Short mmCIF file of C-alpha atoms in Angstrom, two decimals:
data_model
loop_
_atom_site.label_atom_id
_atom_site.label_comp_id
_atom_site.label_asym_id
_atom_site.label_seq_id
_atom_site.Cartn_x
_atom_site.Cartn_y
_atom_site.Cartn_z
CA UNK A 1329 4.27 -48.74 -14.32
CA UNK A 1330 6.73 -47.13 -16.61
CA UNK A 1331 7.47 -44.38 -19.39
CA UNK A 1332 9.57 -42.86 -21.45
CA UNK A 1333 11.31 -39.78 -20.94
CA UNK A 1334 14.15 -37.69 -22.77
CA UNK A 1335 17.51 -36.87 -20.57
CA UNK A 1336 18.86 -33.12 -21.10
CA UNK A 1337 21.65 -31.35 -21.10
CA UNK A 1338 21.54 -29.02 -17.43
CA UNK A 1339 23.07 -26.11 -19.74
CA UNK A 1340 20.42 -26.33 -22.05
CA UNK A 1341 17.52 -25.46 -19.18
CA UNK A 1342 14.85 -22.97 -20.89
CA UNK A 1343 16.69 -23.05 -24.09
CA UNK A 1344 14.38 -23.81 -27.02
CA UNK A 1345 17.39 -26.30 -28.06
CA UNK A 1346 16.96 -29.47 -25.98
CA UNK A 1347 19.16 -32.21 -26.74
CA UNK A 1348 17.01 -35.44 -27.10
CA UNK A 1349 18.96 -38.29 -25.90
CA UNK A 1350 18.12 -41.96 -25.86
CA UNK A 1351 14.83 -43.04 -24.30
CA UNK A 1352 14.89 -44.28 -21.35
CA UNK A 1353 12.59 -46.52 -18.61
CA UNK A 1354 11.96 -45.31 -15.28
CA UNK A 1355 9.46 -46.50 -12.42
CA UNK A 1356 7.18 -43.76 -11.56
CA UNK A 1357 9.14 -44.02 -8.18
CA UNK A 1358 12.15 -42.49 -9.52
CA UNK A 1359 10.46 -39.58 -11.01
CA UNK A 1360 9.73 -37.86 -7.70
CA UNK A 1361 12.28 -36.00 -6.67
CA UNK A 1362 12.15 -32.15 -8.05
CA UNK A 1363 9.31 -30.98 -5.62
CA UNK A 1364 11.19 -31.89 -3.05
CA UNK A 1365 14.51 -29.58 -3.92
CA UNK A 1366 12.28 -26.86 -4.46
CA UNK A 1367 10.11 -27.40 -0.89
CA UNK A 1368 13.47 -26.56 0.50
CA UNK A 1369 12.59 -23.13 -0.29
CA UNK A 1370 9.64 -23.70 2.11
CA UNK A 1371 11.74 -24.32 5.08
CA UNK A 1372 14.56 -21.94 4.94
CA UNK A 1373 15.93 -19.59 7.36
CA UNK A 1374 13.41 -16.50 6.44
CA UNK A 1375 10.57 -19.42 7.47
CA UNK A 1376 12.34 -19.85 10.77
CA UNK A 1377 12.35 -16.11 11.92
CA UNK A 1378 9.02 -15.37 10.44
CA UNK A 1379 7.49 -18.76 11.80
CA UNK A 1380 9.39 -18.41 15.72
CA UNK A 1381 8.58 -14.70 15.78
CA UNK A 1382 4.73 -15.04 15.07
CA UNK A 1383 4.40 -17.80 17.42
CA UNK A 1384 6.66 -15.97 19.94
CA UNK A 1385 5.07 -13.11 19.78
CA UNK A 1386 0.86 -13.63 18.72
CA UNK A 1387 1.14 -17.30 19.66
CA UNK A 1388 -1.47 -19.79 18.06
CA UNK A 1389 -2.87 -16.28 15.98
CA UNK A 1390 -1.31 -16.66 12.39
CA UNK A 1391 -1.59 -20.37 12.43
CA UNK A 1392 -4.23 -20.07 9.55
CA UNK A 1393 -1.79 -18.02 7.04
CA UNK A 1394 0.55 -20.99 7.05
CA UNK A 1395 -2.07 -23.42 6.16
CA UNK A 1396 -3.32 -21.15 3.44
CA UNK A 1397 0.20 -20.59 2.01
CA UNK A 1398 0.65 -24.11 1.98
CA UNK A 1399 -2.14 -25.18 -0.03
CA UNK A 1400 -1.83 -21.88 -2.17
CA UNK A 1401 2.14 -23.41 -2.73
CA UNK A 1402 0.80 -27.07 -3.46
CA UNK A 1403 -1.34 -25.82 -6.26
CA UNK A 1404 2.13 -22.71 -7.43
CA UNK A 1405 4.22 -25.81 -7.44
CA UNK A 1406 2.53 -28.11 -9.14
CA UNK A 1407 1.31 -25.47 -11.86
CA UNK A 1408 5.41 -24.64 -12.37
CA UNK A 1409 6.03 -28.36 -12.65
CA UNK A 1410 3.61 -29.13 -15.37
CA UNK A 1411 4.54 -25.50 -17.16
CA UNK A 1412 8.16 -27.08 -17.28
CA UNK A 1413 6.81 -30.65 -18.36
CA UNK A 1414 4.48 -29.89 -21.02
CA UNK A 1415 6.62 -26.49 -22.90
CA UNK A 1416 9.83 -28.36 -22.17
CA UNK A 1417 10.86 -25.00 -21.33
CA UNK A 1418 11.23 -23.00 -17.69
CA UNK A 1419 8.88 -20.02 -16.43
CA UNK A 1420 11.82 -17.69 -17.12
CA UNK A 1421 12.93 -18.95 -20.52
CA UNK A 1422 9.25 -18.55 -21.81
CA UNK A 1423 9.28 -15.11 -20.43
CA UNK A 1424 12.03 -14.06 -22.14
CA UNK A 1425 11.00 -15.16 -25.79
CA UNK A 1426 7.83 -12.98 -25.25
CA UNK A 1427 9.39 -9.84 -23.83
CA UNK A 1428 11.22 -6.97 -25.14
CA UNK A 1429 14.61 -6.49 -24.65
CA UNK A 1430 13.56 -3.93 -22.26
CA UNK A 1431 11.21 -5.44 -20.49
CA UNK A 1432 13.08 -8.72 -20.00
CA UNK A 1433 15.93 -6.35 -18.32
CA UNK A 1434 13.17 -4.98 -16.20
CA UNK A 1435 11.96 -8.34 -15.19
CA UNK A 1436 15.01 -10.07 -14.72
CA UNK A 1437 16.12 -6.69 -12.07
CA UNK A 1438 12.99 -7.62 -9.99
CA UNK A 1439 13.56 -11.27 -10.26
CA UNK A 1440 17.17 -10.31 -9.36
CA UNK A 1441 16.33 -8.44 -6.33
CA UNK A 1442 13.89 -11.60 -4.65
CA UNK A 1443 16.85 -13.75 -5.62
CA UNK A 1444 19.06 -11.43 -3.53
CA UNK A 1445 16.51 -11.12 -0.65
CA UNK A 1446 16.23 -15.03 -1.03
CA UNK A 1447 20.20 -14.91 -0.14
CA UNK A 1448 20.02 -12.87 2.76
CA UNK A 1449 17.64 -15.11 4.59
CA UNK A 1450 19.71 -17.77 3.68
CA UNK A 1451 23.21 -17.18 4.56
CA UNK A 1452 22.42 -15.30 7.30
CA UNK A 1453 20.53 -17.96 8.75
CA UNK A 1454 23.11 -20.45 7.79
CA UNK A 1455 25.80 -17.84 9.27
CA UNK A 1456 23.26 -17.82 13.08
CA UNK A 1457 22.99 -21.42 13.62
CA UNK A 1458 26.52 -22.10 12.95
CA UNK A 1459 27.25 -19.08 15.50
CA UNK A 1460 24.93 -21.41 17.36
CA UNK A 1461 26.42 -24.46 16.80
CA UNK A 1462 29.77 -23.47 16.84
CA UNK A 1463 30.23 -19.88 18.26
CA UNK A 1464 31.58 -19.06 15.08
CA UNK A 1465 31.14 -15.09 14.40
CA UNK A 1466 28.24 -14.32 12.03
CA UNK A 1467 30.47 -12.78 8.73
CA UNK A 1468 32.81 -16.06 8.95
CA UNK A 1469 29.63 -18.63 9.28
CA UNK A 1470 28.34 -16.46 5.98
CA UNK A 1471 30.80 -17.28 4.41
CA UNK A 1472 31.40 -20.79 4.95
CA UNK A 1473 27.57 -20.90 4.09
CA UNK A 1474 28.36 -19.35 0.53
CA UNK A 1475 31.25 -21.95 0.29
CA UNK A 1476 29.18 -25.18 1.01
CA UNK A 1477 26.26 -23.75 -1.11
CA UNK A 1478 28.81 -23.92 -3.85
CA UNK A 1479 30.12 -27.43 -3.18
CA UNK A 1480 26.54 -28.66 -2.77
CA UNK A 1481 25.71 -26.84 -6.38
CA UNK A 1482 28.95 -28.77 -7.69
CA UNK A 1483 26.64 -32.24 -7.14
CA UNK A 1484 24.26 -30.93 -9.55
CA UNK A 1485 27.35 -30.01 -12.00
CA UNK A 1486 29.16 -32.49 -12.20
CA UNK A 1487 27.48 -35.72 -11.12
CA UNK A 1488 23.67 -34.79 -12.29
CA UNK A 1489 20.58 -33.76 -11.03
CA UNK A 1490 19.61 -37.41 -9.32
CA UNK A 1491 22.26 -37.14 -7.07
CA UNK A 1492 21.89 -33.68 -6.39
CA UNK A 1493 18.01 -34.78 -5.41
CA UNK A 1494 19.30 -37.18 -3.24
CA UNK A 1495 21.36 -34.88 -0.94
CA UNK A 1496 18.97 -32.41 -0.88
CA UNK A 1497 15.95 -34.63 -0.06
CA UNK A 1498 18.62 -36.16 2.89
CA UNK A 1499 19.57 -32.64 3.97
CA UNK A 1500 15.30 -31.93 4.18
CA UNK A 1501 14.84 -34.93 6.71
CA UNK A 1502 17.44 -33.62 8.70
CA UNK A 1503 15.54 -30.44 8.81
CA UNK A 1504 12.01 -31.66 9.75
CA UNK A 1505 13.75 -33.96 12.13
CA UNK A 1506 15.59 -30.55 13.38
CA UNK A 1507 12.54 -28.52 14.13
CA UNK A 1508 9.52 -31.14 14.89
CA UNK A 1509 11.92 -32.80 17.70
CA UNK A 1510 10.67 -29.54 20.11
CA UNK A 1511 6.88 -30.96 19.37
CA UNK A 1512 7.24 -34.24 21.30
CA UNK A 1513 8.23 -32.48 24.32
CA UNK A 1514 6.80 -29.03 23.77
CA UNK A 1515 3.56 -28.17 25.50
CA UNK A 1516 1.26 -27.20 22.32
CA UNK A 1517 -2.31 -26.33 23.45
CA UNK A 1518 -3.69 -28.14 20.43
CA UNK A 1519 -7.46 -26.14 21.40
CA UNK A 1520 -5.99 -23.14 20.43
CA UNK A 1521 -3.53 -24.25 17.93
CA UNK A 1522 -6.74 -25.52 16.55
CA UNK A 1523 -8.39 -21.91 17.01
CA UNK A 1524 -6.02 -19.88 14.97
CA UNK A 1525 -6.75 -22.00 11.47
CA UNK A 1526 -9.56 -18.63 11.82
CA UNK A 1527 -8.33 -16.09 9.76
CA UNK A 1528 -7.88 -12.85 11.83
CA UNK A 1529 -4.40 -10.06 12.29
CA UNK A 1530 -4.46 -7.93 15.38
CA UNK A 1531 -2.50 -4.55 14.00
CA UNK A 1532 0.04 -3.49 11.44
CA UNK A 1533 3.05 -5.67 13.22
CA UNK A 1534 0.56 -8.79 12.76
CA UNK A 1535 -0.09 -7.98 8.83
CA UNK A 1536 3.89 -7.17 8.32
CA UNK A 1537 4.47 -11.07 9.71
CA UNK A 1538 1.73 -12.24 8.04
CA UNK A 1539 3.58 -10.94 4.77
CA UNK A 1540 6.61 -12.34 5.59
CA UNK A 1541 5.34 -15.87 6.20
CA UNK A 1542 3.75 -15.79 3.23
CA UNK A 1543 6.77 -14.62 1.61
CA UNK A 1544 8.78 -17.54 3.09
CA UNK A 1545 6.24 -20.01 2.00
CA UNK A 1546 5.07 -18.87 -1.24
CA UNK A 1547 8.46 -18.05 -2.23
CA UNK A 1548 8.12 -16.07 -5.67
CA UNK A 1549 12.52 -18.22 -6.62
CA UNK A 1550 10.65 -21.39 -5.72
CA UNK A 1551 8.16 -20.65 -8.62
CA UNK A 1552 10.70 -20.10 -11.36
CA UNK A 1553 12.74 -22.82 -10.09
CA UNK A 1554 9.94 -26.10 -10.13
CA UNK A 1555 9.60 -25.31 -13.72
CA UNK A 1556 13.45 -25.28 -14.48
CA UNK A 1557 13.83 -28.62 -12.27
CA UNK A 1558 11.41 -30.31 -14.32
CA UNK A 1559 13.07 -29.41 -17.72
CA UNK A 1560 16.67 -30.49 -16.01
CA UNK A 1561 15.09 -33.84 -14.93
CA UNK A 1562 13.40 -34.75 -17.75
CA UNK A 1563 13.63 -32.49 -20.48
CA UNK A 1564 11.59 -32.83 -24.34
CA UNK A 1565 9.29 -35.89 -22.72
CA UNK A 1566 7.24 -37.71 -25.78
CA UNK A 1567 3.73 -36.69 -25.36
CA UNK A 1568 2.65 -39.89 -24.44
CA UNK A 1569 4.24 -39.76 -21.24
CA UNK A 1570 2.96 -36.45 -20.30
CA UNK A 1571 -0.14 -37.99 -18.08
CA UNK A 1572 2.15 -39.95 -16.12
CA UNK A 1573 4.71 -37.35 -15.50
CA UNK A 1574 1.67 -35.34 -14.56
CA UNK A 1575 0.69 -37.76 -12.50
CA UNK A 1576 4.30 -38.73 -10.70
CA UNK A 1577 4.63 -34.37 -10.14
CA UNK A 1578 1.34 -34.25 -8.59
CA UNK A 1579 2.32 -36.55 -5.80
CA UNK A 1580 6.19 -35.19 -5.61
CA UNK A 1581 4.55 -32.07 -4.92
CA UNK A 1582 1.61 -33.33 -2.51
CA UNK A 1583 4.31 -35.73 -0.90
CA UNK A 1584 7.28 -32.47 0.01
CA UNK A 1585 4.73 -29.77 0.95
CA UNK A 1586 3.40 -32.00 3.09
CA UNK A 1587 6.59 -32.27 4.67
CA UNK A 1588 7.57 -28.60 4.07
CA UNK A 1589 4.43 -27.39 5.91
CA UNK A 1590 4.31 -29.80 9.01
CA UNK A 1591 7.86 -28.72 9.71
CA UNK A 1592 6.54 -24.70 9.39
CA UNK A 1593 3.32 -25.31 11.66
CA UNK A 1594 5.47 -27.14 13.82
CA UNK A 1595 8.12 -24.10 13.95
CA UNK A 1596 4.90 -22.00 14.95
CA UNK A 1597 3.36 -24.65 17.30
CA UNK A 1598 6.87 -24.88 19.44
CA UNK A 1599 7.18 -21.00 19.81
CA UNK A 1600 3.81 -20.26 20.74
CA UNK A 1601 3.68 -23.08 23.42
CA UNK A 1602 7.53 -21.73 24.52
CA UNK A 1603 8.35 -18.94 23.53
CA UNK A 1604 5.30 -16.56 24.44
CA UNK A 1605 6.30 -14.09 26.95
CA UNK A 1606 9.54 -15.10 27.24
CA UNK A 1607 12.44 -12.66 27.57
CA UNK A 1608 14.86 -12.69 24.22
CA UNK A 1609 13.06 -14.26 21.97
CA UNK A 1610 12.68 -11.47 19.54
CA UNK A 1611 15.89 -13.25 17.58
CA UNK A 1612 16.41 -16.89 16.51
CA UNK A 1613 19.70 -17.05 19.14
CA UNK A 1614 17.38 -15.77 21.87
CA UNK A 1615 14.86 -18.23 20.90
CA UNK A 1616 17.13 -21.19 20.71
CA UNK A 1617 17.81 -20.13 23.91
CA UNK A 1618 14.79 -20.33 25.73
CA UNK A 1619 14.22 -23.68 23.87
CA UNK A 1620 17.05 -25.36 24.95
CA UNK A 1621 16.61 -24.00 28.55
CA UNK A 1622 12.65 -24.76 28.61
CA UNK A 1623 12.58 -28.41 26.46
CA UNK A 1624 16.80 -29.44 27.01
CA UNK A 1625 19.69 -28.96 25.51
CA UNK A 1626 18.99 -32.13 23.05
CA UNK A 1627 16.06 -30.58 21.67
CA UNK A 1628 18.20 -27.22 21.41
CA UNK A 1629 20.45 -29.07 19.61
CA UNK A 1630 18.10 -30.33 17.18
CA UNK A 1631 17.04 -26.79 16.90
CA UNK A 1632 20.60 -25.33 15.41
CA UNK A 1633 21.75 -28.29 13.31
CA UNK A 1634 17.97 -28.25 11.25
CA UNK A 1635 18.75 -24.46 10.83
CA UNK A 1636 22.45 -25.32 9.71
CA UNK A 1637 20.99 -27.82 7.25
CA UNK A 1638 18.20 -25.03 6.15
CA UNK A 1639 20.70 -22.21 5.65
CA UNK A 1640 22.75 -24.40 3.57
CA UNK A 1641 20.37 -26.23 1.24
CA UNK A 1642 18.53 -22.81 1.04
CA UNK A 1643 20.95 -21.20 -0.28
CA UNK A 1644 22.13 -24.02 -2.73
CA UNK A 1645 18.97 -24.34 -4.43
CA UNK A 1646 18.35 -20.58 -4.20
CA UNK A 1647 21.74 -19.91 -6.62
CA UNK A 1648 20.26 -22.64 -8.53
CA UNK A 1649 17.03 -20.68 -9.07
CA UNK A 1650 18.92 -17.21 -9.65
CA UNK A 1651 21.35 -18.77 -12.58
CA UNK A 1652 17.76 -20.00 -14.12
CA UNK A 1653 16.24 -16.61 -13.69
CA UNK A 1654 19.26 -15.25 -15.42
CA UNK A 1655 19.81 -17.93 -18.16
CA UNK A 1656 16.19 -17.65 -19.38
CA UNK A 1657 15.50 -13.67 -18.99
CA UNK A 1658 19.08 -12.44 -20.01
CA UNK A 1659 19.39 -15.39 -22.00
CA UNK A 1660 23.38 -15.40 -20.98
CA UNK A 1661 25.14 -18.89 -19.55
CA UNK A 1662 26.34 -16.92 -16.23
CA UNK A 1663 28.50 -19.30 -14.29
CA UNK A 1664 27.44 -20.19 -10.92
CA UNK A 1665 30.19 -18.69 -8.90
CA UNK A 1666 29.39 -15.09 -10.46
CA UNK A 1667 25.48 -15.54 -9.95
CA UNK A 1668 26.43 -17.07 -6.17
CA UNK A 1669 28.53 -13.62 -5.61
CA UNK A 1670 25.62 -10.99 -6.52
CA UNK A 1671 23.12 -12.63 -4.64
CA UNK A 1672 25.57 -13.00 -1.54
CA UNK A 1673 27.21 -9.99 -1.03
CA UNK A 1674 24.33 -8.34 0.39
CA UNK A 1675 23.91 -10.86 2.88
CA UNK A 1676 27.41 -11.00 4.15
CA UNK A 1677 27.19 -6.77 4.31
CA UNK A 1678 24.29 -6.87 6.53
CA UNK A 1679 25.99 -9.17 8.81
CA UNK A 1680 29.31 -7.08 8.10
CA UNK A 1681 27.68 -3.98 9.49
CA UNK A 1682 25.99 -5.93 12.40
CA UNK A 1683 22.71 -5.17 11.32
CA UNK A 1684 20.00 -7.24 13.34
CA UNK A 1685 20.36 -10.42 11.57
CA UNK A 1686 16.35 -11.91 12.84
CA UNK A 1687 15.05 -8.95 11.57
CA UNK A 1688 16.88 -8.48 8.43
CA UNK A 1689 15.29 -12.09 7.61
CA UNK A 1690 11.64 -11.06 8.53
CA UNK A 1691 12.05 -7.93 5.94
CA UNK A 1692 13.67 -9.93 3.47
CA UNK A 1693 10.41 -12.25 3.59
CA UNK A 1694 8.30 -9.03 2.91
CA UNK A 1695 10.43 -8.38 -0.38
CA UNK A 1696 9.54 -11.91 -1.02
CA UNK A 1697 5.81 -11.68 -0.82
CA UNK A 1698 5.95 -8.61 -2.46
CA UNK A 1699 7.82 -10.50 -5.43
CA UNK A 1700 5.48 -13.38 -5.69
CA UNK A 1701 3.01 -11.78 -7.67
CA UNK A 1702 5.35 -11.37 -10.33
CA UNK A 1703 6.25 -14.92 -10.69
CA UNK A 1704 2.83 -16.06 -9.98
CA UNK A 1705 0.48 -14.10 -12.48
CA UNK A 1706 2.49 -14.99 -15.92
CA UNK A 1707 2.26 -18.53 -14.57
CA UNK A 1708 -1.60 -18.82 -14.68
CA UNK A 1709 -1.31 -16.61 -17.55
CA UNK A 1710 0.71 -18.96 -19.42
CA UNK A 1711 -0.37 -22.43 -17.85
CA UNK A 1712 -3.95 -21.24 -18.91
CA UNK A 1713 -2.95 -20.60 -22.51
CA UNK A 1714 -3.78 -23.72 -24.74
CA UNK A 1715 -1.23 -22.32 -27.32
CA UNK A 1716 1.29 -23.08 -24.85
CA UNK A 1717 -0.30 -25.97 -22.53
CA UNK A 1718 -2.59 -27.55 -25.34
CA UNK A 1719 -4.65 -30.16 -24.13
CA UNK A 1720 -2.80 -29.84 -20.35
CA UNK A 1721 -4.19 -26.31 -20.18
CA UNK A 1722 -5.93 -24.99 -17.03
CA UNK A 1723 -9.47 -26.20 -16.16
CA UNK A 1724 -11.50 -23.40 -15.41
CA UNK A 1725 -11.66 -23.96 -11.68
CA UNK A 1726 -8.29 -24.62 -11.33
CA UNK A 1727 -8.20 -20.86 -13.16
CA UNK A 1728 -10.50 -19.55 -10.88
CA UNK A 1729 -8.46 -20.94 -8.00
CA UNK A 1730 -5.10 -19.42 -8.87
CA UNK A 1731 -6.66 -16.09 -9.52
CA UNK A 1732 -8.16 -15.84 -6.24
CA UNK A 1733 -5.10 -16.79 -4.52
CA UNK A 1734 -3.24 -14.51 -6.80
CA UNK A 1735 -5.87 -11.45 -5.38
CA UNK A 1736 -5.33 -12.88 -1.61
CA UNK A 1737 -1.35 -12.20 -2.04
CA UNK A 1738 -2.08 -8.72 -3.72
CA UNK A 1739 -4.30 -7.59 -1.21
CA UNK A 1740 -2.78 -8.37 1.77
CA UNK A 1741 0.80 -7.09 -0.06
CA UNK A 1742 -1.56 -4.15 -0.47
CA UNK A 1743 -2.91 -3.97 2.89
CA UNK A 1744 0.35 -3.87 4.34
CA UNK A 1745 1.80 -0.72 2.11
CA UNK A 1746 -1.25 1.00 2.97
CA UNK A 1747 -0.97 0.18 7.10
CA UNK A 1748 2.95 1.33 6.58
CA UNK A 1749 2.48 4.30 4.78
CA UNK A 1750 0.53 5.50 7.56
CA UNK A 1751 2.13 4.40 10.17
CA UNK A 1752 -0.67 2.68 11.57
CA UNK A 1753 0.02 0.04 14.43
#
């Protein structure tokens, strides 16, 4: 089967100007692709250190908040996607025409915050597993992280989003192939594993992880960014091939979150059958560690270069999301490099100061889930409106859905202010 679909200009992303260029056929096939840059978000460094320290430390416990912030992300993404297909503009961009100068400057400094705690996990992760890999120390590796983010945006700039797809989607099998190696040799107790799909959190440390995994997964970047993707891939589509573009998102979407959220229960799975009540394994270096010493150094291996691939994509499609954020709330054309420095600098301070760099990616996964109710309520709010979404509006259910999951992230975000402001364990 095939349809119709506008190219676009990348500069024009969000802009209410779309350039309409000649029609073109494509197999349903080719139009997967976008979910799949954004599920990188899903398996990032911030995943890794929430993911290895919950196993590590509560073992099979908080198996049942990555299964609920996958499904929660499968219906976010999908809803971003179709905002972005049927407006022909991003989350941001639509945003920004209904704000106030004001508030748009208010929004855009949250937004601008998650992107910089989005960086943090990144390059520092990138900046660990090539200290890993290579011994490198951790402000060089952040740096080199920051550089091949940059090349890898370059793809995108100068050769097009399909291409930029296509390394990304390569760099994301490296990645599962990285971290579901341990599983084959690991020695998961799949009765228990089974066990913790039970929803339960033993004390204020088990909330505050619980947070940050659902910050990594339900990453509030990843929800502006879907929509932007879509508009970059196939910009001002003809309403007639709306349905099938609907169709072709729903399984990119199904498809990478799959993928996204074996590789986190897997990352869970391997420390809780390895890494529980082992010595040094509060920090991914300690963990790697104890992996390659308990499961061989092949499997370690494995370990460091899916991180390397994580920290680097991460951060690639991270800068990606910020300059969207920007374009469409400031409504500026800020060149990569300068979006690529604000969001990095922080990063390469904390590893400048020696600030623990396993911790400083669990926090920066609270700020996250803290953020995502930001980017999450205007997009229900906007993919229910039929002045926006016409006939591809919101069924009521799916309404209902993504309010409740909306309340779940509040209240637990809640929940864990409350437990920290009084310093309850």
């Amino acid at each position: 089967m095939y349809v119709n679909f506008m190219n676009v200009d990348p500069s024009k992303t969000g802009s209410p100007e779309v350039t309409a260029a000649r029609p073109k056929k494509v197999s349903t096939f080719f139009l997967l692709g976008p979910a799949f840059v954004a599920a990188i978000a899903y398996v990032d460094p911030g995943n890794v250190a929430a993911n290895l320290s919950a196993g590590a430390q509560y073992g099979y416990l908080l198996v049942w908040v990555l299964v609920a912030a996958n499904l929660i992300a499968v219906l976010v993404q999908y809803l971003s996607s179709k905002l972005g297909l049927v407006s022909g503009h991003s989350l941001p961009s639509l945003l920004g025409n209904r704000l106030s100068r004001r508030s748009r400057l208010a929004y855009w400094g949250q937004a601008e915050v998650v992107a910089i705690a989005t960086d943090i996990a990144e390059v520092i992760g990138g900046a660990i597993a090539l200290k890993i890999l290579f011994d490198l120390p951790l402000l060089l590796g952040g740096v080199i992280v920051g550089v091949v983010s940059l090349f890898l945006l370059s793809i995108q700039s100068t050769r097009g989003q399909r291409p930029f797809e296509t390394v990304i989607i390569t760099l994301l099998a490296i990645i599962a192939i990285g971290f579901l190696a341990g599983l084959f040799v690991g020695d998961v107790n799949w009765g228990q594993a089974a066990g913790g799909i039970v929803p339960r959190l033993e004390g204020t440390n088990s909330v505050v992880l619980a947070a940050s995994m659902l910050g990594a997964t339900v990453m509030p970047h990843a929800i502006y960014l879907h929509s932007a993707l879509s508009v970059d891939r196939h910009g001002a589509a003809p309403r007639a091939s709306i349905p099938q573009l609907l169709r072709a998102s729903r399984w990119d979407v199904v498809l990478s979150l799959v993928i996204a959220g074996s590789v986190n229960i897997a990352m869970l799975l391997l420390a809780a059958a390895s890494l529980r009540g082992q010595d040094g394994t509060d920090t991914i270096e300690g963990a790697h560690a104890v992996v390659s010493a308990n499961l061989g150094e092949v499997v370690g291996l494995f370990f460091g270069i899916g991180l390397l691939a994580s920290g680097l994509t991460s951060s690639a499609v991270g800068s990606y999301a910020g300059a969207s954020i920007m374009q469409g709330l400031l409504r500026v054309n800020v060149p990569i490099v300068w979006q690529r420095a604000v969001t990095m600098i922080p990063a390469l301070i904390i590893l400048g100061i020696g600030a623990d760099p396993t911790w400083s990616l669990v926090l920066s996964q609270v700020v996250l889930s803290l953020g995502i109710p930001f980017a999450m309520i205007p997009l229900v709010r906007l993919t229910m409106n039929r002045t926006v979404m016409g006939q591809y509006a919101n069924s009521r259910i799916i309404t209902i859905v993504a309010i409740l999951a909306s309340g779940l992230i509040i209240a637990l975000n809640v929940v864990l202010i409350v437990l920290l402001a009084l310093g309850i364990d």
